[in-house]
XYZ file of C-alpha atoms in Angstrom:
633
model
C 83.840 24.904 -98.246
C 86.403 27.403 -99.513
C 88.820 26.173 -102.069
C 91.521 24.157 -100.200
C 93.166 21.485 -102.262
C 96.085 20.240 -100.349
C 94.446 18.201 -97.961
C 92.860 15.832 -101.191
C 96.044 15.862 -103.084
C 98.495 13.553 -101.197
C 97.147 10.229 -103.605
C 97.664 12.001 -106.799
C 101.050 13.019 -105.410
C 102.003 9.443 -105.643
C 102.264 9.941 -109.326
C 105.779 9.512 -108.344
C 105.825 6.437 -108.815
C 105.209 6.309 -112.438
C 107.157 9.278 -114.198
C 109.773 6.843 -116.169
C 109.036 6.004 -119.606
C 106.770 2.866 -119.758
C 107.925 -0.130 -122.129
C 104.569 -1.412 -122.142
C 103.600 1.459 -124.385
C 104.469 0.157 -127.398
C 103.052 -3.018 -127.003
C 100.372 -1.994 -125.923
C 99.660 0.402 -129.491
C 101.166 -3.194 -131.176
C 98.575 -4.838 -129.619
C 95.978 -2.556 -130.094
C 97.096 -2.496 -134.264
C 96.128 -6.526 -134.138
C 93.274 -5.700 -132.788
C 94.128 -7.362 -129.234
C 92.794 -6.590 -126.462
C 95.319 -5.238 -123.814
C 94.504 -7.121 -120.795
C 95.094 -10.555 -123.110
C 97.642 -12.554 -121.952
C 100.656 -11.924 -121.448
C 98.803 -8.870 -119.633
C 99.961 -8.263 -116.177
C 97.992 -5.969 -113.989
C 99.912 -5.203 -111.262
C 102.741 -3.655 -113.271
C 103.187 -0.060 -113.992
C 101.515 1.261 -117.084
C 99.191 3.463 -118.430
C 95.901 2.602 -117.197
C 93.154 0.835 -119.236
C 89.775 -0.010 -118.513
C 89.122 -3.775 -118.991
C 86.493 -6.671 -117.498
C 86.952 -9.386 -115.527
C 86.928 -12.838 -117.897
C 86.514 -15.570 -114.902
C 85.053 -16.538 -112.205
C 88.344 -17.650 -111.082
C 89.370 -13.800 -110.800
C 86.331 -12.964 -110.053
C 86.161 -14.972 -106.460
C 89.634 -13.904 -105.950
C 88.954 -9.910 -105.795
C 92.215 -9.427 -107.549
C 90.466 -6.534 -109.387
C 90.043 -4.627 -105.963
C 93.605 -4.693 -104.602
C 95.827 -2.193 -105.997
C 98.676 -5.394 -105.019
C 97.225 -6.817 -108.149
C 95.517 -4.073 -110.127
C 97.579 -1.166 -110.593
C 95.310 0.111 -112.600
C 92.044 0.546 -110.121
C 92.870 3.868 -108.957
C 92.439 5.358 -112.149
C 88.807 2.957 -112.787
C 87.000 4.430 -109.476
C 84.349 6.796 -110.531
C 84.694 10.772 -109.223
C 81.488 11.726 -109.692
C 78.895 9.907 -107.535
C 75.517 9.176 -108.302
C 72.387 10.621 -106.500
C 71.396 7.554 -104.515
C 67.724 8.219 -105.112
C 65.396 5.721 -106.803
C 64.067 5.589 -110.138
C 61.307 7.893 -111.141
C 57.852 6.103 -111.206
C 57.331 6.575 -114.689
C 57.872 4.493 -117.680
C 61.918 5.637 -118.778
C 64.835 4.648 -121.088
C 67.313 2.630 -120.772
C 70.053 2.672 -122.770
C 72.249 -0.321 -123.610
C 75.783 0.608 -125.144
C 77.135 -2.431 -127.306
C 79.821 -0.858 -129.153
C 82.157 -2.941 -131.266
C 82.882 -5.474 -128.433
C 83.071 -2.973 -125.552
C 86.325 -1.042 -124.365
C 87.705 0.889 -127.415
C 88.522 4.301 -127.002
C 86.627 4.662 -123.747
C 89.012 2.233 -122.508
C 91.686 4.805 -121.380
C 90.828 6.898 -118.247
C 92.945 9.180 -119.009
C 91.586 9.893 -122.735
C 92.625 8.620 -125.840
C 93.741 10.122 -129.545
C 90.734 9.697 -131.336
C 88.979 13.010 -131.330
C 85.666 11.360 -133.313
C 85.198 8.435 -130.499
C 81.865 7.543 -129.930
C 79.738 9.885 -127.192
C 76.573 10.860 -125.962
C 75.299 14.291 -124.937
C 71.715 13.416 -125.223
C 71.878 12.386 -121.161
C 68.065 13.792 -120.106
C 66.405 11.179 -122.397
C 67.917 8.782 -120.303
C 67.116 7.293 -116.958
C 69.286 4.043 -117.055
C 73.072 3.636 -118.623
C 74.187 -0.027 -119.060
C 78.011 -0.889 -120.025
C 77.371 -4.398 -122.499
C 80.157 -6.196 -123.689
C 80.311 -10.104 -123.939
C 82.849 -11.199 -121.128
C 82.005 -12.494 -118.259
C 81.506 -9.446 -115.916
C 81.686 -6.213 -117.852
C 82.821 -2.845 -115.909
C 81.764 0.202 -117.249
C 85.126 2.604 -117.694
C 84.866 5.711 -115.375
C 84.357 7.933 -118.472
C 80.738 6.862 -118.388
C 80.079 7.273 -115.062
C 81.311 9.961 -114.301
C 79.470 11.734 -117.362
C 76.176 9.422 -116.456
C 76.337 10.641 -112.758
C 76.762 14.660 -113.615
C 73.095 14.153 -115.237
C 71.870 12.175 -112.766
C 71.684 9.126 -114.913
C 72.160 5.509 -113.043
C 74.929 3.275 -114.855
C 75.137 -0.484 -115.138
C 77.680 -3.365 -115.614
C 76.746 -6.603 -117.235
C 77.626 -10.156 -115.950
C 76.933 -12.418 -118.618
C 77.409 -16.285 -119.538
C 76.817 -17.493 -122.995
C 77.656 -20.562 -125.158
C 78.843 -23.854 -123.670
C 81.449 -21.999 -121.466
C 78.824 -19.757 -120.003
C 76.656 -23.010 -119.116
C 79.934 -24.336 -117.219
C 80.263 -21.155 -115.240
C 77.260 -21.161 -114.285
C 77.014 -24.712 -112.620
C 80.147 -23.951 -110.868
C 78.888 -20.340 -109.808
C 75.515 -22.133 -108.831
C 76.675 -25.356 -107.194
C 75.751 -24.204 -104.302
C 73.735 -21.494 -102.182
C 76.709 -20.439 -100.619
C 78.729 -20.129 -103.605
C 75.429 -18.284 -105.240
C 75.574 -15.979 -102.582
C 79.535 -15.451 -102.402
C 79.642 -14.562 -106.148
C 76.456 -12.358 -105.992
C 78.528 -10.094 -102.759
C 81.815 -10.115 -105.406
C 79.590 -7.914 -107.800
C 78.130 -5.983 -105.264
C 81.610 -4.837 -104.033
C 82.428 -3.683 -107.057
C 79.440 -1.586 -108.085
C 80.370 -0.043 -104.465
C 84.251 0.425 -105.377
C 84.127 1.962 -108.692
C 80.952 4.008 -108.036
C 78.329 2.457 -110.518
C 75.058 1.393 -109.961
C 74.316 -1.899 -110.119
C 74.024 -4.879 -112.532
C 72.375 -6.298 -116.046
C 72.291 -9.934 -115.104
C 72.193 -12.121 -118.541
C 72.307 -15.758 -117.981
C 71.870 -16.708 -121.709
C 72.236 -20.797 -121.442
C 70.471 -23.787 -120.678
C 70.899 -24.985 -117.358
C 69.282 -28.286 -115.280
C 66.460 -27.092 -113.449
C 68.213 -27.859 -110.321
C 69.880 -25.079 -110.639
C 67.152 -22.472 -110.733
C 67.043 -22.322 -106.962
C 69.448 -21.621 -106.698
C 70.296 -18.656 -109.493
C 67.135 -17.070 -107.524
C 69.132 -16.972 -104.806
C 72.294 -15.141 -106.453
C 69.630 -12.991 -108.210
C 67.976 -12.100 -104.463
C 70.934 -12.183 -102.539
C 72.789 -9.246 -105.200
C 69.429 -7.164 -105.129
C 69.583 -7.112 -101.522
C 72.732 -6.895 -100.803
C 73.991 -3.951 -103.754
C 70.161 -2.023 -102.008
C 72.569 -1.677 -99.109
C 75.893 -1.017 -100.373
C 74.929 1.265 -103.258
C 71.575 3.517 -102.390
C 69.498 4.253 -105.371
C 71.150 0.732 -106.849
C 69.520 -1.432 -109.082
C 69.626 -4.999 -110.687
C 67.832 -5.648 -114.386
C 67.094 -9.186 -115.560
C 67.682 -9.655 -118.884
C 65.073 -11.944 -120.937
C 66.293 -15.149 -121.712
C 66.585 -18.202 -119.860
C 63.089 -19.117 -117.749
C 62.422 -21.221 -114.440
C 62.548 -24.220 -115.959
C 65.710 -23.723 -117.450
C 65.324 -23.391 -120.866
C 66.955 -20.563 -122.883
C 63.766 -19.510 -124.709
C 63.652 -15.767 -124.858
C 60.075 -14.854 -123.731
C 59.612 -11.234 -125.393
C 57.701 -10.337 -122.695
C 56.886 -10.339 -119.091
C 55.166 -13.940 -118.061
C 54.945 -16.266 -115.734
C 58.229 -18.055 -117.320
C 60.353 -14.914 -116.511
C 58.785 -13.139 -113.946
C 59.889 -15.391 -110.907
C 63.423 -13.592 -111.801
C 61.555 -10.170 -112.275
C 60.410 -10.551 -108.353
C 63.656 -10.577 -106.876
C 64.816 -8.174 -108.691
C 64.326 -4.314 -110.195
C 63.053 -4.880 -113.560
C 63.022 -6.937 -116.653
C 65.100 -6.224 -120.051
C 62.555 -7.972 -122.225
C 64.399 -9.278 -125.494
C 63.660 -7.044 -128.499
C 61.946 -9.932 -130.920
C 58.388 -8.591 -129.469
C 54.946 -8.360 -131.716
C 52.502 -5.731 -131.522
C 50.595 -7.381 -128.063
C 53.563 -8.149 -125.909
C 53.815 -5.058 -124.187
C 50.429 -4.380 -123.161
C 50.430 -8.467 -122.131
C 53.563 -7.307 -119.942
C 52.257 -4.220 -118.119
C 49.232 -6.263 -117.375
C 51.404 -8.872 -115.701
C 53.342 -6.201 -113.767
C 50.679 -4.626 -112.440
C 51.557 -1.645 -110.753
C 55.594 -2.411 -111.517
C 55.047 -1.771 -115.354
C 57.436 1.118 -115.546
C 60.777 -1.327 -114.094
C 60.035 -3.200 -117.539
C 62.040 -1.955 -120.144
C 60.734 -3.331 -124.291
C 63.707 -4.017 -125.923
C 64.578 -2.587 -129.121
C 67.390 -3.097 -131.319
C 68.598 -0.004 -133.320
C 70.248 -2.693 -135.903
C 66.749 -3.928 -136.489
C 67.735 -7.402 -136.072
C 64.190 -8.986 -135.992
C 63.303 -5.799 -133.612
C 59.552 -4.499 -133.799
C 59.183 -1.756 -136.497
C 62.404 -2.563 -137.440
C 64.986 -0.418 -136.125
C 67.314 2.169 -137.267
C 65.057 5.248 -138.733
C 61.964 3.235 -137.709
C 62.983 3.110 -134.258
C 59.724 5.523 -133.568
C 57.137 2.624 -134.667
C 58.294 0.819 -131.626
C 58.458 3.836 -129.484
C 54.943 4.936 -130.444
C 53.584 1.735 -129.668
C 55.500 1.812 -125.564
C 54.373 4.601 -125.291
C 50.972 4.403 -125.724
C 51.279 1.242 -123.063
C 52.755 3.353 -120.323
C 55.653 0.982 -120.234
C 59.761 1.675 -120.335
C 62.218 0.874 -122.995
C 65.348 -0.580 -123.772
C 66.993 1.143 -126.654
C 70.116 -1.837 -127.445
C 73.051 -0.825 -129.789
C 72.281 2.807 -129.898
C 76.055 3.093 -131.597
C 74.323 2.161 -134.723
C 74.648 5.152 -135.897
C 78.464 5.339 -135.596
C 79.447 1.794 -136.117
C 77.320 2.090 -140.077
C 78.590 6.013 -140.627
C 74.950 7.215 -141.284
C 75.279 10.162 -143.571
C 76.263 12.748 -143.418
C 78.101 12.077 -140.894
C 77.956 10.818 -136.865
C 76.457 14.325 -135.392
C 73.575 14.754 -137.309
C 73.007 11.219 -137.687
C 73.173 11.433 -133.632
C 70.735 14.017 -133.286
C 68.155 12.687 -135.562
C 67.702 9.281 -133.648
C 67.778 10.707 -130.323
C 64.790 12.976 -131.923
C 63.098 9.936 -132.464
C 63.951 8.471 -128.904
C 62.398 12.396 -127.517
C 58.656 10.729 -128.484
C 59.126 7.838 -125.423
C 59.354 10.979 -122.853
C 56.801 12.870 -124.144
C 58.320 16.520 -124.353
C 57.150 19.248 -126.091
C 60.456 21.151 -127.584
C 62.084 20.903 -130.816
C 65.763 20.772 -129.731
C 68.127 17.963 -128.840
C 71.219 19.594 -127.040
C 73.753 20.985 -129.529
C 71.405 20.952 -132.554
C 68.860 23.338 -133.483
C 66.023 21.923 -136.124
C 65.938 24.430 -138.181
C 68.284 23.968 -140.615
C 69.993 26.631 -138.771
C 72.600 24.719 -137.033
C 75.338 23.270 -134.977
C 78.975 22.134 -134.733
C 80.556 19.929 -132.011
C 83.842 20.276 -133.827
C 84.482 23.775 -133.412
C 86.795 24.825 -130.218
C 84.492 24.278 -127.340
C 85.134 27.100 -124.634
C 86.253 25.074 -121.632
C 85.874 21.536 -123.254
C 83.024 19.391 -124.004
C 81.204 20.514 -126.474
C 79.478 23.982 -127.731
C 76.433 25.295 -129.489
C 77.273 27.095 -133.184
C 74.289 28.812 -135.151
C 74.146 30.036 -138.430
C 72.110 30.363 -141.523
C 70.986 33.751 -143.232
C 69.079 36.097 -141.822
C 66.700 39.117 -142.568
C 68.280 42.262 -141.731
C 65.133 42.833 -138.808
C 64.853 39.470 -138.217
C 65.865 38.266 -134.698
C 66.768 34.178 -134.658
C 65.765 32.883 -131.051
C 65.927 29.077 -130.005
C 64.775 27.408 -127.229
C 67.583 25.451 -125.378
C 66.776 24.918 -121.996
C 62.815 24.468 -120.772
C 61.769 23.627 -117.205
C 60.535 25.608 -113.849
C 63.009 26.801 -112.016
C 61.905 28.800 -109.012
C 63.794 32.360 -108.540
C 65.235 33.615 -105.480
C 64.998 37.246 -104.214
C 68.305 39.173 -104.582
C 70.423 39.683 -107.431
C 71.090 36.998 -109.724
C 74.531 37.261 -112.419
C 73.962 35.396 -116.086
C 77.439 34.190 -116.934
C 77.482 32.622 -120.615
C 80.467 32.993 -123.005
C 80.041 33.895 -126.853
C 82.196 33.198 -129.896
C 80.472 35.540 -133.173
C 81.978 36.689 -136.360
C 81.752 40.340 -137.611
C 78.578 40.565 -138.944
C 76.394 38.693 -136.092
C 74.781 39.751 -132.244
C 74.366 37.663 -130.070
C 72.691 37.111 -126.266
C 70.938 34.942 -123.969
C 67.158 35.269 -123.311
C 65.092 34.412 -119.988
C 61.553 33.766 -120.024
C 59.941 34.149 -117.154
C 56.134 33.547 -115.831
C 54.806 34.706 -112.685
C 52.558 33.048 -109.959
C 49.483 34.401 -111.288
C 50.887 33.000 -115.012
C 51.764 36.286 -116.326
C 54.638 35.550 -118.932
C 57.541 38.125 -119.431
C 61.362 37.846 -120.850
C 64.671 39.332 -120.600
C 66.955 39.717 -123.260
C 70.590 39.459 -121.945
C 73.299 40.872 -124.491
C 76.571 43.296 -125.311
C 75.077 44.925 -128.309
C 71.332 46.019 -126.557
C 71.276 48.667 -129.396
C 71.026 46.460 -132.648
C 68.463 44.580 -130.720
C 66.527 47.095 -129.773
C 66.869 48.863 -133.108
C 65.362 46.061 -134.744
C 61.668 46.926 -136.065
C 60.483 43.499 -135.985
C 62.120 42.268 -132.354
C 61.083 40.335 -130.331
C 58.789 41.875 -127.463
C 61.368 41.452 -124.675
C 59.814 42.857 -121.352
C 63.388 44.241 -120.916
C 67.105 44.393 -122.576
C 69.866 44.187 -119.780
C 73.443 44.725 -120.673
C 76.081 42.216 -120.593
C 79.390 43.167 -119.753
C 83.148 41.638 -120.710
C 84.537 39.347 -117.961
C 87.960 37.960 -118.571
C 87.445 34.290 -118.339
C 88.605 31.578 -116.753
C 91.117 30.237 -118.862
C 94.091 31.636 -120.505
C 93.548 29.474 -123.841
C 90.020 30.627 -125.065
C 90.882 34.180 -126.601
C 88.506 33.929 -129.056
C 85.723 33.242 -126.747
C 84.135 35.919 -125.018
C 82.611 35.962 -121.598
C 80.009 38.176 -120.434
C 77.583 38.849 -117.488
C 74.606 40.445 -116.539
C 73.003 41.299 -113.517
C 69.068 40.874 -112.931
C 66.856 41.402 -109.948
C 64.716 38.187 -108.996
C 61.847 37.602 -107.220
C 59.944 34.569 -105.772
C 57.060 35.312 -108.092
C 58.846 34.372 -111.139
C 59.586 31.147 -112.557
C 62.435 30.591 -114.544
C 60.897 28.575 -117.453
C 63.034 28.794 -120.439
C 66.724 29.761 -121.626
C 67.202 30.818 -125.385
C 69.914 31.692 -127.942
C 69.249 34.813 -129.545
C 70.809 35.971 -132.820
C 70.739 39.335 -134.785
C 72.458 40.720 -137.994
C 74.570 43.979 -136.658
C 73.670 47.359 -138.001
C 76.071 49.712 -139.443
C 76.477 52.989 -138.047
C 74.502 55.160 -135.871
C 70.835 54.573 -136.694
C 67.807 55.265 -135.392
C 65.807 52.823 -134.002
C 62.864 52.642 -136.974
C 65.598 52.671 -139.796
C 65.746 50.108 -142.281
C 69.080 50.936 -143.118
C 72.013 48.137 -142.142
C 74.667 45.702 -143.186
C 74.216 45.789 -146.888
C 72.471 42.402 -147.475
C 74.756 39.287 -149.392
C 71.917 37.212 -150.843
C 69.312 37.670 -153.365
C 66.670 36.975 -151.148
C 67.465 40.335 -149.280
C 69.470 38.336 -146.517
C 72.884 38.084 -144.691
C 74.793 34.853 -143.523
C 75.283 35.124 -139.647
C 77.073 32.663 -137.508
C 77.264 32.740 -133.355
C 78.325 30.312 -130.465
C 77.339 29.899 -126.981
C 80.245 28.145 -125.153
C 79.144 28.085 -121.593
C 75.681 29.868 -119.084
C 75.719 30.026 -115.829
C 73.703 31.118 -112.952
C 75.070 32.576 -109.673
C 73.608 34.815 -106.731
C 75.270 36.953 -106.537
C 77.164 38.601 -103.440
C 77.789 35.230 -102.097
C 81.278 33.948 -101.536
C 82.399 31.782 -104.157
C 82.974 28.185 -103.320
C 84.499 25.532 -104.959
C 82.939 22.499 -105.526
C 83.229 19.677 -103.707
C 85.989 17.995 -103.897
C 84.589 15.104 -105.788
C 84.012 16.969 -108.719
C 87.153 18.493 -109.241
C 89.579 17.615 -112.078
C 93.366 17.579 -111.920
C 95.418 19.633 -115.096
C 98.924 18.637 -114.546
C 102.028 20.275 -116.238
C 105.850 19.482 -116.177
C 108.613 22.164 -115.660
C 111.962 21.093 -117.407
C 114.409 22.318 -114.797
C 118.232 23.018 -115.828
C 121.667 23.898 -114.323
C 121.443 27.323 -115.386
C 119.338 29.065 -112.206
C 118.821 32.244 -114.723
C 117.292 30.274 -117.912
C 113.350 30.151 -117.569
C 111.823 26.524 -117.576
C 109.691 25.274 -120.542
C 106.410 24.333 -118.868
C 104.151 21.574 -120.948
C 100.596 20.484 -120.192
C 100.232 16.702 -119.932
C 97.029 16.143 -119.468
C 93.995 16.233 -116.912
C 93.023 13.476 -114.138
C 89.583 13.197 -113.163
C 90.930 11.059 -110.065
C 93.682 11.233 -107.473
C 95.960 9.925 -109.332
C 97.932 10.775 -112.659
C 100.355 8.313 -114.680
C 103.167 10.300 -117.025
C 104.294 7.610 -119.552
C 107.035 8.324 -122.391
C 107.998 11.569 -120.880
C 111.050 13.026 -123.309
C 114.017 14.166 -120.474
C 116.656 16.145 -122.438
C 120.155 15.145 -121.025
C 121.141 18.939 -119.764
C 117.688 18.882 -117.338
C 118.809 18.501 -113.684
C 114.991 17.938 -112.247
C 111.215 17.991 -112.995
C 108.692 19.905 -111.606
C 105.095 18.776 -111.806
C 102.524 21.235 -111.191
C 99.261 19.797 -110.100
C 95.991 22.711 -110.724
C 92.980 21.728 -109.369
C 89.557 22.853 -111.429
C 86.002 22.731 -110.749
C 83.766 21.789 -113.714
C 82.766 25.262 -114.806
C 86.696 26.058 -115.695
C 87.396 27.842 -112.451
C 90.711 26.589 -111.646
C 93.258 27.664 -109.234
C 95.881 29.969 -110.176
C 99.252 28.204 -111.373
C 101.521 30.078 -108.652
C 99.137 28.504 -105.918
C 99.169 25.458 -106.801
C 100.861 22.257 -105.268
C 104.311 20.865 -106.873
C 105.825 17.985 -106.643
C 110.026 18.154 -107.357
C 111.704 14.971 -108.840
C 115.785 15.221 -108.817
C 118.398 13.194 -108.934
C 119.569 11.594 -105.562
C 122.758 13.660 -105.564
C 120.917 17.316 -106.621
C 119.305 20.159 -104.604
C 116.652 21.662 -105.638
């Protein structure tokens, strides 16, 4: 629908509530300098301060569904997802899972409204993964909306983790267990909250010993939370974890048997325990029949007794799943982070998600962000609108066009006209564009090359053999803070018989002058080899039909920028406006705001923002006045 915020905004208008500075602040950085975890006692959840993620450590709480009234959680408005999942079921193939164990769980992903640690630990490798799961070792382990959210934009499901361990975890368990009701009532407690912060579903790891008359009974909770999370979450799932069997024991099987798969019945698929030899997966597929794909091989990137042995021999075990046909379970995958692989977390990032590209089988070279080719990338440099961007660079030939793969698939065309929106960042010397290839019905292949400077391209001798050069044209973007980005767009005709099947970066030393298109003559070259450095970003593509009337997204998907106007007695002086951040829910908490003594009132302007950077301009946009009780505005 057109873009109409007011209606959504009245809960983040309650932000009210919360604009004095917060003396739980600085205990809370204390804390967090001993190492102690927030939510620790003395912690008190219902007061007023800025919001953390954090689990739920009893059953006690648990049973009580403190965590879902905002009586006694002020902080769940903030932990609710905003960008849903897709509700559809897994793909029946073999997939990934990926199981985040990072440093105990809830570091600097534990603030929903971002943290001060610009090198925190992320992924942007999301389409080699099917499965997300949130692992930490308390009791029931809620993955922090940051995840989600970023999970659910790629269509990834994400998981929480209930876990009991040790002698305590063998006590919770025969009080959670004591009875079918009590199964039952606990298995509905995690259901509700998969359903009210928008994840989807549940690791269940029951790593103790119990008395085998309680193995009814933990069937039961394990049945009763498939079924009931199938109806309250669509496209939910529940994952047993390998470790305790029917009879009780806590003797981690390595595989799918008959010890394990009673569990593996009731539920969506097995996390088999990562100690497996060379037979255990092809024993497991065999046991699963046609199920094979829901279970998932564990390995351990540590290489703590994993097959092949982890870390940069993650592949061996790969190889091996893959040539079963069965899924994985990649544990730990912050290995790279936590041991500061050289030389440093990026490229250390890229290289073992390479590795993790053999499980799905695709053809391409590039890993989002990082071209193999020596050529390549930065994450650090000013993204245009956030996130993250592509950089190239390297030396070129001065006829030498650089192209790169980026996006590969088969994406069918509509008839009309069709506007490529993608924003560039290049020094002096370099070109730069976006290419299209294209391949028709009867598998003719053709390609478009998409860029500012047509002429160098074209110019160049030994191009490319682009089936046509379209020019891009200067759009002033979205934002008011990316002047050294530069957006373009260009318009091409479409047709139903072609098939979008591949987007590429395309890079070109510029030539000097007016020159004819077979001259040799250029940029004088920098390097002995005859060549000259070049360097190029690509911040942002998009693809619109154009002609249609823009809409915003849905509402869901919007995020919240929120500045603060210092008002003063003097009606003629101009107020200092400051950004304080961006909510990605309905609700915003200002903590440690700095009110100068001469300021009569506050203005907070709320602008709401779709994720390509569109946002609503600042005049338009909904305010919220705090004054003193005597004032006027």
């Amino acid at each position: 629908m057109p873009f109409s915020p007011r209606r959504r905004l009245r809960p983040l208008l309650r932000l009210l509530r919360a604009m004095l500075p917060s003396t739980a602040a600085p205990e809370a950085e204390a804390a967090a300098a001993e190492d102690l975890r927030p939510w620790e006692p003395p912690f008190d959840a219902s007061a007023p301060a800025p919001p953390i993620s954090y689990p739920i450590t009893d059953l006690a709480a648990l049973a009580s569904r403190s965590y879902l009234s905002t009586a006694t959680n002020f902080h769940l408005p903030f932990n609710r997802a905003s960008v849903p999942g897709t509700g559809e079921p897994l793909p029946p193939r073999r997939r990934v899972l990926v199981c985040h164990d990072m440093q105990g769980g809830y570091r600097d992903d534990a603030r929903p409204q971002g943290g001060g640690n610009p090198d925190a630990y992320a992924l942007w490798h999301w389409h080699l993964i099917d499965v997300f799961v949130y692992f930490s070792h308390y009791l029931v382990t809620l993955p922090p909306p940051c995840w989600i959210n970023a999970a659910h934009l790629h269509g990834v499901k994400v998981l929480g983790t209930f876990i009991t361990e040790w002698d305590q975890g063998a006590e919770i368990c025969k009080e959670m267990l004591a009875t079918k009701t009590t199964a039952q009532m606990y298995a509905e407690r995690l259901s509700e909250l998969a359903a009210e912060l928008g994840f989807d579903g549940w690791l269940i790891n029951i790593e103790v010993k119990l008395d085998v008359q309680y193995i009814e009974n933990l069937k039961e909770f394990v049945n009763h939370l498939t079924k009931k999370i199938h109806a309250d979450v669509p496209g939910s799932l529940v994952i047993w974890y390998d470790a305790i069997t029917v009879n009780g024991e806590l003797d981690w099987q390595n595989k799918l048997n008959k010890y394990n798969k009673p569990f593996f019945d009731l539920c969506d698929g097995l996390f088999a325990n990562y100690t497996w030899k060379k037979n255990d997966p092809q024993d497991s597929a065999q046991v699963a029949g046609n199920r094979k794909s829901d279970v998932y091989m564990g390995i351990d990137v540590f290489g703590r007794n994993t097959f092949g042995g982890g870390q940069w021999n993650t592949n061996v075990a790969l190889d091996l799943i893959k040539k079963v046909d069965i899924s994985t379970a990649i544990f730990a995958p912050g290995w790279v982070y936590e041991t500061k692989q050289p030389p440093d977390f990026e490229n250390a990032q890229n290289r073992v998600m390479v590795i993790r590209y053999l499980l799905k089988g695709c053809e391409s070279p590039m890993i989002h962000g990082t071209i193999f080719h020596a050529k390549v990338f930065s994450f650090k440099s000013g993204p245009y609108n956030g996130a993250n961007c592509l950089t190239v660079k390297g030396s070129l030939r001065q006829n030498i066009i650089f192209s790169q793969q980026l996006f590969d698939g088969a994406l069918s065309m509509e008839v009309g006209t069709i506007d490529i929106i993608f924003s560039v960042r290049v020094d002096g010397n370099s070109a730069v564009g976006v290419s299209l290839d294209l391949s028709s019905r009867n598998k003719e292949s053709t390609s478009i090359l998409l860029a500012e400077d047509i002429a160098t391209f074209t110019r160049k001798k030994l191009n490319h053999k682009y089936g046509s050069y379209v020019k891009a044209d200067k759009v002033e973007p979205h934002a008011s803070d990316n002047q050294d980005w530069v957006l373009h767009r260009a318009t091409i005709q479409s047709s139903l018989n072609y098939i979008l099947t591949g987007i590429n970066i395309v890079c070109t030393l510029k030539i000097a002058g007016e020159i004819g298109p077979e001259s040799e003559v250029g940029i004088p070259e920098a390097n002995v080899d005859g060549s000259s450095p070049y360097h190029a970003s690509l911040g942002s593509i998009s693809i619109q039909k154009t002609g249609e009337d823009t809409q915003f997204p849905p509402a869901e998907l919007w995020k919240y920028n929120i500045y603060v106007e210092m008002l003063r007695g003097d009606s003629s002086a101009k107020p200092s406006r400051s950004y304080l951040g961006v909510a990605s829910v309905e609700t915003f908490y200002v903590s440690n705001l700095e009110v100068p003594s001469e300021v009569t009132g506050l203005k907070f302007i709320i602008q709401a923002s779709g994720p390509d950077g569109s946002c609503q301009e600042l005049e338009d946009c909904p305010r919220l006045f705090l004054v003193p009780v005597d004032s006027e505005v």
